[in-house]
Coordinates of C-alpha atoms (C1' of nucleotides) and ligand atoms in Angstrom, one line a residue:
Chain A
X1 CA 0.0 0.0 0.0
X2 CA 1.9 3.0 -1.2
X3 CA 0.2 5.4 1.1
X4 CA 0.8 8.8 -0.3
X5 CA -1.7 11.4 0.7
X6 CA -1.9 12.4 4.2
X7 CA -5.2 11.4 5.6
X8 CA -6.7 13.4 8.4
X9 CA -7.8 12.2 11.8
X10 CA -11.3 13.1 10.9
X11 CA -11.4 10.9 7.9
X12 CA -10.0 8.0 9.8
X13 CA -12.6 8.3 12.4
X14 CA -15.3 8.2 9.8
X15 CA -13.8 5.3 8.0
X16 CA -13.7 3.4 11.3
X17 CA -17.4 4.1 11.7
X18 CA -18.1 3.0 8.2
X19 CA -16.2 -0.2 8.9
X20 CA -18.2 -1.1 12.0
X21 CA -21.5 -0.3 10.2
X22 CA -20.4 -2.3 7.1
X23 CA -19.6 -5.3 9.2
X24 CA -23.2 -5.3 10.5
X25 CA -24.6 -4.9 7.0
X26 CA -22.4 -7.6 5.7
X27 CA -23.5 -10.1 8.4
X28 CA -27.0 -9.1 7.6
X29 CA -26.3 -10.4 4.1
X30 CA -26.8 -7.2 2.1
X31 CA -24.5 -7.2 -0.9
X32 CA -24.7 -3.5 -1.9
X33 CA -25.2 -0.1 -0.3
X34 CA -25.7 3.4 -1.5
X35 CA -23.7 6.3 -0.2
X36 CA -26.9 7.8 0.9
X37 CA -27.8 4.9 3.1
X38 CA -24.4 4.4 4.6
X39 CA -24.4 8.1 5.4
X40 CA -27.7 7.9 7.2
X41 CA -26.5 5.0 9.3
X42 CA -23.3 6.8 10.3
X43 CA -24.9 10.2 10.8
X44 CA -23.0 12.0 8.0
X45 CA -23.9 13.3 4.5
X46 CA -23.8 11.2 1.3
X47 CA -21.3 13.5 -0.3
X48 CA -19.1 13.0 2.7
X49 CA -19.2 9.3 2.3
X50 CA -18.4 9.5 -1.4
X51 CA -15.6 11.9 -0.8
X52 CA -14.1 9.8 1.9
X53 CA -14.2 6.7 -0.2
X54 CA -12.6 8.6 -3.0
X55 CA -9.8 9.5 -0.7
X56 CA -9.0 5.9 -0.1
X57 CA -9.4 5.2 -3.8
X58 CA -12.5 3.0 -3.7
X59 CA -15.1 3.1 -6.4
X60 CA -18.7 1.9 -6.5
X61 CA -21.1 1.5 -9.4
X62 CA -23.7 4.0 -10.4
X63 CA -26.4 1.5 -10.4
X64 CA -25.7 -0.7 -7.4
X65 CA -23.8 1.6 -5.2
X66 CA -21.0 0.0 -3.3
X67 CA -20.2 -3.7 -3.0
X68 CA -20.4 -4.3 0.7
X69 CA -17.9 -7.1 1.2
X70 CA -15.4 -5.5 -1.1
X71 CA -15.7 -2.1 0.5
X72 CA -15.4 -3.6 4.0
X73 CA -12.3 -5.4 2.9
X74 CA -10.8 -2.2 1.4
X75 CA -11.6 -0.1 4.5
X76 CA -10.3 -2.7 6.8
X77 CA -7.0 -3.0 4.9
X78 CA -6.7 0.8 4.6
X79 CA -7.0 1.1 8.4
X80 CA -4.2 -1.4 8.7
X81 CA -6.2 -4.4 10.1
X82 CA -4.8 -6.7 7.5
X83 CA -2.4 -7.8 10.2
X84 CA -2.8 -8.2 13.9
X85 CA -2.1 -5.2 16.2
X86 CA -1.1 -5.7 19.7
X87 CA -1.9 -3.3 22.5
X88 CA -1.5 -3.1 26.3
X89 CA -3.5 -1.5 29.1
X90 CA -1.9 0.2 32.1
X91 CA -3.9 0.8 35.2
X92 CA -6.3 -1.9 36.2
X93 CA -8.7 0.3 38.2
X94 CA -12.3 1.1 37.7
X95 CA -12.0 2.3 34.1
X96 CA -9.2 -0.2 33.2
X97 CA -11.4 -3.2 34.2
X98 CA -14.4 -1.9 32.3
X99 CA -12.2 -1.7 29.2
X100 CA -10.7 -5.2 29.8
X101 CA -14.3 -6.4 29.6
X102 CA -15.1 -4.3 26.7
X103 CA -12.3 -5.6 24.5
X104 CA -13.4 -9.1 24.7
X105 CA -14.2 -10.2 21.1
X106 CA -14.2 -6.6 19.8
X107 CA -11.9 -6.4 16.8
X108 CA -10.0 -9.6 16.2
X109 CA -7.1 -7.7 14.7
X110 CA -6.8 -5.4 17.7
X111 CA -5.5 -7.7 20.5
X112 CA -5.2 -6.6 24.1
X113 CA -2.3 -8.7 25.0
X114 CA -1.3 -7.6 28.5
X115 CA -2.3 -5.3 31.4
X116 CA -0.2 -3.7 34.1
X117 CA -0.7 -2.2 37.5
X118 CA 1.5 -1.0 40.3
X119 CA -0.9 -2.5 42.9
X120 CA 0.3 -6.1 43.6
X121 CA -3.2 -7.1 44.5
X122 CA -4.4 -6.5 41.0
X123 CA -1.7 -8.5 39.1
X124 CA -0.4 -12.0 38.5
X125 CA -3.8 -13.2 37.3
X126 CA -5.9 -13.2 34.2
X127 CA -8.9 -10.9 33.8
X128 CA -11.2 -11.4 30.9
X129 CA -8.6 -13.4 29.1
X130 CA -5.9 -10.8 29.6
X131 CA -2.8 -11.5 31.7
X132 CA -2.0 -8.9 34.3
X133 CA 1.6 -8.0 35.3
X134 CA 3.2 -5.7 37.8
X135 CA 4.5 -2.5 36.2
X136 CA 8.0 -3.4 37.2
X137 CA 8.2 -5.7 34.2
X138 CA 6.2 -3.5 31.8
X139 CA 9.0 -2.3 29.6
X140 CA 10.3 -5.8 29.2
X141 CA 7.0 -7.4 28.4
X142 CA 5.9 -4.7 26.0
X143 CA 9.1 -4.9 24.1
X144 CA 8.9 -8.7 24.0
X145 CA 5.4 -8.8 22.8
X146 CA 6.1 -6.0 20.3
X147 CA 3.0 -4.1 21.4
X148 CA 2.4 -1.1 19.2
X149 CA -0.3 0.7 21.3
X150 CA -0.9 1.6 24.9
X151 CA -4.0 2.5 26.8
X152 CA -3.4 4.6 29.8
X153 CA -5.9 4.4 32.7
X154 CA -3.7 5.4 35.6
X155 CA -4.1 8.4 37.8
X156 CA -3.0 11.7 36.3
X157 CA 0.2 11.8 38.4
X158 CA 1.4 8.5 37.0
X159 CA 0.5 9.0 33.4
X160 CA 3.6 10.7 32.1
X161 CA 5.9 8.1 33.5
X162 CA 3.8 5.3 32.1
X163 CA 3.8 7.0 28.7
X164 CA 7.5 7.4 28.7
X165 CA 8.2 3.8 29.6
X166 CA 5.8 2.6 26.9
X167 CA 7.4 4.8 24.3
X168 CA 10.8 3.6 25.2
X169 CA 9.6 0.0 24.8
X170 CA 8.5 0.7 21.2
X171 CA 4.9 1.8 21.5
X172 CA 3.9 4.3 18.8
X173 CA 0.3 5.0 19.7
X174 CA -1.3 6.0 23.0
X175 CA -4.9 6.3 24.1
X176 CA -4.7 8.4 27.2
X177 CA -7.7 8.7 29.6
X178 CA -5.8 10.7 32.2
X179 CA -6.5 14.4 32.1
X180 CA -3.0 15.5 31.4
X181 CA -1.0 16.6 28.3
X182 CA 1.6 13.9 27.7
X183 CA 5.0 14.8 26.4
X184 CA 6.2 12.2 23.9
X185 CA 8.5 12.2 20.8
X186 CA 6.9 13.5 17.7
X187 CA 6.7 10.1 16.0
X188 CA 4.3 8.9 18.7
X189 CA 0.6 9.5 18.1
X190 CA -1.4 10.4 21.2
X191 CA -5.1 10.6 21.5
X192 CA -6.4 12.2 24.7
X193 CA -9.9 11.1 25.8
X194 CA -10.9 13.5 28.5
X195 CA -14.3 12.5 29.6
X196 CA -14.8 15.7 31.7
X197 CA -14.2 17.8 28.6
X198 CA -16.7 15.7 26.6
X199 CA -19.3 16.1 29.3
X200 CA -18.8 19.8 29.7
X201 CA -19.4 20.1 26.0
X202 CA -22.6 18.1 26.3
X203 CA -23.6 20.4 29.2
X204 CA -23.0 23.5 27.2
X205 CA -25.1 22.4 24.2
X206 CA -27.7 20.9 26.4
X207 CA -28.0 24.3 28.0
X208 CA -28.2 26.0 24.6
X209 CA -31.0 23.6 23.6
X210 CA -33.0 24.1 26.8
X211 CA -32.7 27.9 26.3
X212 CA -34.0 27.7 22.7
X213 CA -36.9 25.5 23.7
X214 CA -38.4 28.2 25.8
Chain B
X1 CA -25.1 37.4 27.9
X2 CA -26.8 39.0 24.9
X3 CA -26.1 36.9 21.8
X4 CA -23.6 34.0 21.8
X5 CA -23.0 33.8 18.1
X6 CA -22.8 30.3 17.3
X7 CA -19.8 28.8 18.9
X8 CA -18.5 25.5 17.4
X9 CA -18.1 22.2 19.2
X10 CA -14.3 22.5 18.7
X11 CA -14.1 25.8 20.5
X12 CA -16.2 24.6 23.4
X13 CA -13.9 21.6 23.8
X14 CA -10.9 23.8 24.0
X15 CA -12.6 26.2 26.4
X16 CA -13.3 23.3 28.7
X17 CA -9.7 22.3 28.6
X18 CA -8.6 25.8 29.3
X19 CA -11.0 25.8 32.3
X20 CA -9.6 22.6 33.8
X21 CA -6.0 23.9 33.3
X22 CA -6.9 27.3 34.7
X23 CA -8.3 25.7 37.8
X24 CA -5.0 24.1 38.5
X25 CA -3.1 27.2 37.8
X26 CA -5.4 29.2 40.1
X27 CA -5.0 26.7 42.9
X28 CA -1.3 27.0 42.5
X29 CA -1.6 30.7 43.2
X30 CA -0.4 32.1 39.8
X31 CA -2.3 35.3 39.1
X32 CA -1.5 35.7 35.4
X33 CA -0.8 33.7 32.4
X34 CA 0.3 34.3 28.8
X35 CA -1.6 32.9 25.9
X36 CA 1.7 31.1 25.0
X37 CA 1.9 29.3 28.3
X38 CA -1.8 28.3 28.5
X39 CA -1.4 27.1 24.9
X40 CA 1.5 24.9 25.8
X41 CA -0.3 23.4 28.7
X42 CA -3.3 22.5 26.6
X43 CA -1.4 21.4 23.5
X44 CA -2.6 24.1 21.1
X45 CA -1.1 27.3 19.6
X46 CA -1.0 30.7 21.3
X47 CA -2.9 32.2 18.4
X48 CA -5.6 29.7 18.9
X49 CA -5.9 30.6 22.6
X50 CA -6.2 34.3 21.8
X51 CA -8.7 33.7 19.1
X52 CA -10.8 31.5 21.3
X53 CA -10.8 34.0 24.2
X54 CA -11.7 36.7 21.7
X55 CA -14.6 34.6 20.7
X56 CA -16.0 34.7 24.2
X57 CA -15.2 38.4 24.5
X58 CA -12.4 38.1 27.1
X59 CA -9.5 40.5 27.1
X60 CA -6.1 40.3 28.7
X61 CA -3.3 42.9 29.2
X62 CA -0.4 43.2 26.9
X63 CA 2.0 43.2 29.7
X64 CA 0.7 40.6 32.1
X65 CA -1.3 38.4 29.8
X66 CA -4.5 37.1 31.3
X67 CA -5.8 37.5 34.8
X68 CA -6.2 33.9 35.9
X69 CA -9.1 34.1 38.4
X70 CA -11.0 36.5 36.2
X71 CA -10.5 34.3 33.1
X72 CA -11.5 31.2 35.0
X73 CA -14.6 32.9 36.1
X74 CA -15.4 34.1 32.6
X75 CA -14.9 30.7 31.0
X76 CA -16.8 28.9 33.7
X77 CA -19.8 31.3 33.2
X78 CA -19.6 31.0 29.5
X79 CA -19.8 27.3 29.6
X80 CA -22.9 27.6 31.7
X81 CA -21.6 26.5 35.1
X82 CA -22.8 29.6 36.8
X83 CA -25.7 27.4 37.9
X84 CA -25.9 23.7 38.8
X85 CA -26.6 21.2 36.0
X86 CA -28.1 17.8 36.8
X87 CA -27.4 14.7 34.9
X88 CA -28.4 11.0 35.2
X89 CA -26.6 7.8 34.2
X90 CA -28.4 4.8 32.7
X91 CA -26.7 1.4 32.7
X92 CA -24.9 0.5 35.9
X93 CA -22.6 -2.1 34.3
X94 CA -18.8 -2.1 34.0
X95 CA -18.5 1.2 32.4
X96 CA -21.4 2.8 34.3
X97 CA -19.8 2.0 37.6
X98 CA -16.4 3.3 36.5
X99 CA -18.1 6.6 35.7
X100 CA -20.0 6.7 39.0
X101 CA -16.7 6.6 40.7
X102 CA -15.2 9.1 38.3
X103 CA -17.8 11.8 38.9
X104 CA -17.2 11.9 42.6
X105 CA -16.0 15.5 43.3
X106 CA -15.3 16.3 39.6
X107 CA -17.2 19.4 38.7
X108 CA -19.3 20.8 41.6
X109 CA -21.7 22.3 39.1
X110 CA -22.2 19.1 37.1
X111 CA -24.1 16.9 39.5
X112 CA -24.8 13.2 38.8
X113 CA -28.2 13.0 40.6
X114 CA -29.4 9.5 39.8
X115 CA -28.6 6.2 38.1
X116 CA -30.8 3.6 36.5
X117 CA -30.6 0.0 35.5
X118 CA -33.0 -2.7 34.3
X119 CA -31.3 -5.3 36.5
X120 CA -33.0 -5.3 39.9
X121 CA -29.8 -6.5 41.5
X122 CA -28.1 -3.3 40.7
X123 CA -30.6 -0.8 42.0
X124 CA -32.3 0.5 45.2
X125 CA -29.0 1.4 46.7
X126 CA -26.4 4.2 46.7
X127 CA -23.2 3.8 44.8
X128 CA -20.5 6.5 45.3
X129 CA -23.2 8.8 46.6
X130 CA -25.5 8.3 43.7
X131 CA -29.0 6.8 44.3
X132 CA -29.8 3.9 41.9
X133 CA -33.3 3.3 40.6
X134 CA -35.0 0.7 38.4
X135 CA -35.6 1.9 34.9
X136 CA -39.3 1.6 35.4
X137 CA -39.3 4.9 37.3
X138 CA -36.8 6.6 35.1
X139 CA -39.1 9.0 33.2
X140 CA -40.7 10.1 36.4
X141 CA -37.5 10.6 38.4
X142 CA -35.7 12.4 35.6
X143 CA -38.6 14.8 35.1
X144 CA -39.0 15.4 38.8
X145 CA -35.3 16.2 39.2
X146 CA -35.3 18.3 36.1
X147 CA -32.1 16.6 34.9
X148 CA -30.8 18.1 31.7
X149 CA -28.3 15.5 30.6
X150 CA -28.1 11.8 30.3
X151 CA -25.2 9.4 30.1
X152 CA -26.0 6.2 28.3
X153 CA -24.0 3.1 29.2
X154 CA -26.4 0.4 28.3
X155 CA -26.0 -2.2 25.6
X156 CA -26.4 -1.2 22.0
X157 CA -29.8 -2.8 21.8
X158 CA -31.3 -0.8 24.6
X159 CA -29.7 2.6 23.8
X160 CA -32.4 4.0 21.5
X161 CA -35.3 3.2 24.0
X162 CA -33.4 4.8 26.8
X163 CA -32.6 7.8 24.8
X164 CA -36.2 8.3 23.8
X165 CA -37.4 8.0 27.4
X166 CA -34.8 10.5 28.6
X167 CA -35.7 13.0 25.9
X168 CA -39.4 12.7 26.7
X169 CA -38.6 13.5 30.2
X170 CA -36.9 16.7 29.3
X171 CA -33.3 15.8 28.8
X172 CA -31.6 18.0 26.1
X173 CA -28.1 16.6 26.1
X174 CA -26.9 13.0 25.8
X175 CA -23.5 11.4 26.1
X176 CA -23.8 8.1 24.4
X177 CA -21.3 5.3 24.9
X178 CA -23.3 2.7 23.0
X179 CA -22.0 2.2 19.4
X180 CA -25.2 3.2 17.7
X181 CA -26.6 6.3 16.0
X182 CA -29.4 7.6 18.2
X183 CA -32.4 9.2 16.6
X184 CA -33.6 12.2 18.6
X185 CA -35.4 15.5 18.0
X186 CA -33.2 18.2 16.6
X187 CA -33.2 20.3 19.7
X188 CA -31.4 17.5 21.6
X189 CA -27.6 17.5 21.5
X190 CA -26.0 14.1 21.2
X191 CA -22.3 13.3 21.6
X192 CA -21.3 9.8 20.7
X193 CA -18.2 8.4 22.4
X194 CA -17.3 5.3 20.5
X195 CA -14.2 3.9 22.1
X196 CA -13.7 1.4 19.3
X197 CA -13.5 4.2 16.8
X198 CA -11.0 6.1 18.9
X199 CA -8.9 3.0 19.3
X200 CA -9.0 2.2 15.6
X201 CA -7.8 5.8 15.0
X202 CA -4.9 5.3 17.4
X203 CA -4.1 2.0 15.7
X204 CA -4.0 3.6 12.3
X205 CA -1.7 6.4 13.3
X206 CA 0.5 4.1 15.5
X207 CA 0.9 2.0 12.3
X208 CA 1.9 5.1 10.3
X209 CA 4.4 6.1 12.9
X210 CA 5.9 2.6 13.1
X211 CA 6.2 2.6 9.3
X212 CA 8.0 6.0 9.2
X213 CA 10.4 4.9 11.9
X214 CA 12.0 2.3 9.8
Chain C
dG1 C1' 11.9 61.1 30.2
dT2 C1' 12.3 57.5 26.3
dA3 C1' 13.7 53.4 24.1
dA4 C1' 13.2 48.6 23.9
dC5 C1' 10.7 44.7 24.7
dG6 C1' 7.2 41.2 24.4
dC7 C1' 2.7 40.8 24.9
dT8 C1' -2.4 41.0 23.1
dG9 C1' -6.2 41.7 19.7
dT10 C1' -7.3 41.1 15.3
dG11 C1' -7.8 41.8 10.1
dA12 C1' -6.2 39.1 6.5
dA13 C1' -4.3 35.1 4.4
dT14 C1' -4.0 30.4 4.3
dT15 C1' -5.3 25.8 4.9
dT16 C1' -8.7 22.4 5.7
dT17 C1' -13.1 20.5 5.5
dT18 C1' -17.5 20.2 3.7
dT19 C1' -21.1 20.9 0.5
dC20 C1' -22.9 21.8 -4.1
dA21 C1' -24.0 20.5 -8.5
dC22 C1' -23.7 18.1 -12.5
dA23 C1' -21.6 15.2 -16.2
dG24 C1' -21.3 10.5 -16.9
dT25 C1' -23.1 5.9 -16.5
dA26 C1' -25.5 1.6 -15.8
dA27 C1' -29.8 -0.7 -15.1
dG28 C1' -34.7 -1.4 -15.9
dA29 C1' -39.1 -0.4 -18.4
dC30 C1' -41.3 -1.0 -22.4
Chain D
dG1 C1' -33.4 -0.2 -29.3
dT2 C1' -34.4 4.4 -26.5
dC3 C1' -36.0 6.7 -22.5
dT4 C1' -36.1 7.4 -17.7
dT5 C1' -34.1 7.2 -13.4
dA6 C1' -31.0 7.4 -9.7
dC7 C1' -26.7 6.6 -8.7
dT8 C1' -21.4 7.7 -8.4
dG9 C1' -17.1 10.6 -9.0
dT10 C1' -15.4 14.9 -8.8
dG11 C1' -14.2 19.7 -10.1
dA12 C1' -15.5 23.9 -8.0
dA13 C1' -17.6 26.7 -4.5
dA14 C1' -18.4 27.6 0.1
dA15 C1' -17.7 27.4 4.8
dA16 C1' -15.0 26.7 8.7
dA17 C1' -10.9 26.5 11.2
dT18 C1' -6.4 27.9 11.8
dT19 C1' -2.3 30.6 11.3
dC20 C1' 0.2 34.7 10.1
dA21 C1' 1.8 39.0 11.0
dC22 C1' 1.8 43.3 12.8
dA23 C1' -0.2 47.6 15.0
dG24 C1' -0.6 49.2 19.4
dC25 C1' 0.2 49.2 24.2
dG26 C1' 1.8 48.7 29.1
dT27 C1' 6.0 47.7 31.6
dT28 C1' 10.6 47.8 32.5
dA29 C1' 15.4 49.4 32.0
dC30 C1' 18.3 53.0 32.1
Ligands
NAD301 N1 -13.3 5.9 36.1 C1 -13.7 6.5 35.0 O1 -14.8 6.3 34.5 C2 -12.8 7.4 34.2 C3 -13.3 8.1 33.2 C4 -12.5 9.0 32.5 C5 -11.2 9.2 32.9 N2 -10.7 8.5 33.9 C6 -9.3 8.6 34.2 O2 -8.7 7.4 34.1 C7 -7.7 7.2 35.1 C8 -8.0 6.0 35.9 O3 -9.3 6.2 36.5 P1 -9.9 5.1 37.4 O4 -11.2 5.6 37.8 O5 -9.8 3.8 36.7 O6 -8.9 5.1 38.7 P2 -8.5 4.0 39.7 O7 -7.9 4.7 40.8 O8 -9.7 3.1 39.9 O9 -7.5 3.1 38.9 C9 -6.2 3.5 38.7 C10 -5.3 2.3 38.7 O10 -4.0 2.7 38.3 C11 -3.0 2.0 39.1 N3 -1.8 2.7 39.1 C12 -1.4 3.8 39.8 N4 -0.2 4.2 39.5 C13 0.3 3.3 38.6 C14 1.5 3.2 37.9 N5 2.5 4.1 38.1 N6 1.6 2.2 37.0 C15 0.6 1.3 36.8 N7 -0.6 1.4 37.5 C16 -0.7 2.4 38.3 C17 -3.7 1.9 40.5 O11 -3.2 0.9 41.2 C18 -5.2 1.6 40.1 O12 -5.4 0.3 39.9 C19 -7.6 8.5 35.8 O13 -6.6 9.4 35.3 C20 -9.0 9.1 35.6 O14 -8.9 10.5 35.6 C21 -11.5 7.6 34.6
NAD302 N1 -17.0 -1.4 29.2 C1 -16.4 -0.4 28.6 O1 -15.3 -0.1 28.8 C2 -17.1 0.2 27.4 C3 -16.3 1.1 26.7 C4 -16.9 1.8 25.6 C5 -18.2 1.6 25.3 N2 -19.0 0.7 26.0 C6 -20.4 0.6 25.7 O2 -21.1 1.0 26.8 C7 -22.2 0.1 27.0 C8 -22.2 -0.6 28.3 O3 -21.0 -1.3 28.4 P1 -20.7 -2.1 29.7 O4 -19.4 -2.8 29.5 O5 -20.8 -1.3 30.9 O6 -21.8 -3.2 29.7 P2 -22.5 -4.0 30.9 O7 -23.2 -5.2 30.3 O8 -21.4 -4.3 31.9 O9 -23.5 -3.0 31.5 C9 -24.7 -2.7 30.8 C10 -25.8 -2.4 31.9 O10 -26.9 -1.9 31.3 C11 -28.1 -2.5 32.0 N3 -29.2 -2.4 31.0 C12 -29.5 -3.2 30.0 N4 -30.6 -2.8 29.4 C13 -31.0 -1.7 30.1 C14 -32.1 -0.9 29.9 N5 -33.0 -1.0 29.0 N6 -32.3 0.1 30.8 C15 -31.4 0.3 31.8 N7 -30.3 -0.5 32.0 C16 -30.1 -1.5 31.1 C17 -27.6 -3.9 32.3 O11 -28.4 -4.4 33.3 C18 -26.2 -3.6 32.7 O12 -26.1 -3.3 34.1 C19 -22.2 -0.8 25.8 O13 -23.0 -0.2 24.8 C20 -20.8 -0.8 25.4 O14 -20.7 -1.1 24.0 C21 -18.4 0.1 27.1

DNA sequence: GTAACGCTGTGAATTTTTTCACAGTAAGAC
DNA sequence: GTCTTACTGTGAAAAAATTCACAGCGTTAC
């Protein structure tokens, strides 16, 4: 895949959503779908769908729309799920455990292969099929497993250290739930998922709506 | 507050982040901050900070930058936290419980006032200070409490029903963790937080980085 | 005093993202 | 066959978001 054009975060997000939706459609047995219908299912416009698929070089037919299995295959490959990706989770607390449960059977190409915690009570066992280790061996295990991604669910104060260790061990992508700006080398991709921020956004617009209603 | 010209989601997100950061700075006792410094702490550019603050009509001084307490107050008010906002959570499962814990002492103006579940085993008790009710009384309780926002952490199959009930009871903002596109009246603001999508995005860019590294 | 500095506020330029709108096309009706 | 229809692919336009770049100003140095 001679990936040339730089594809934006936004487009990747939508492609991921198309992919999830297409999987369901495919299981349902539908062979074809129009941009318009896929758009509605994903909450975007038809033109957006066509533009996005154009960006990854996929073509449909004017009469039948897009071939579902073929498109699913293409999007999946484009997103890099042709081969297995390994990830680890650090911080087996409230949120960490919810995520351990969540990843069971999610995306077969996105494998959560280990979890770590500083608390000895929470490690040396298997939770939802994932082996849990003490943080002391984190660098070693991550490097050995060649994990590419790390999910950070430790308290704010520990997040930077965890991130640095992960990066040193070869991780190039981080999903960070701690409300802190991580400092990492520029080749590492960081996505911060700050639930407080998201909620405050909802609060703001919920307020706007309530105001308008009156 | 005469007319808030339409402020975009993106700006609100950043304002929320500024707010959190400013709170810490304020507690630390710093009286002033430059756009440049706030920008660095929040991972954006200085011009962006200045533009955003201009959008909410806040001014600093050329010599001392922005007055921290005053700015914090302004942003907080702008986001609508002058008065208390009530929210409810539906689905006291793995994720729901993590969130119940998370909201303890977060934002004093954003109060999680009730939680609901269909499973009788999980209700009629108090978890992390939040009273848990059976879904059967949800509409009633939500209306009575005048909750404005709902957090949906039920399985995909139940999400639409839950959303509809909440909206009927007066909720105007939803934070939806179920991977499904909710259909709601146009005056209701919905934010979908699909963790699979976020992770797939991280996977994509982690792959890009790893490729480049070679 | 006044000069030098480094900041903010902001028009304007630039870049990015989204939408429009329509030519081209394939299928089905008859 | 030809007509009708409804789709895709895509330049071009529009809109939105971001960055540039600099005038103007308060503070400090001397
Ligand atoms: N609970 C939520 O729903 C939620 C939501 C959004 C964000 N967050 C954020 O996610 C993070 C974790 O939240 P939580 O509620 O799961 O907290 P938690 O206290 O329940 O869990 C944190 C876990 O991290 C472990 N830990 C601490 N230091 C560590 C280190 N250096 N290395 C490895 N493990 C370490 C602790 O032992 C604990 O098990 C926090 O930053 C929080 O702000 C939580
Ligand atoms: N666990 C995670 O980390 C995670 C992460 C992202 C998204 N999600 C999504 O969040 C949702 C919940 O995930 P979970 O892991 O907490 O699942 P879970 O099965 O642990 O919890 C779901 C809860 O919802 C309750 N419920 C079911 N139907 C209901 C109804 N009609 N009304 C009220 N309550 C009802 C169940 O009794 C259960 O307690 C799912 O849609 C999941 O895809 C979960």
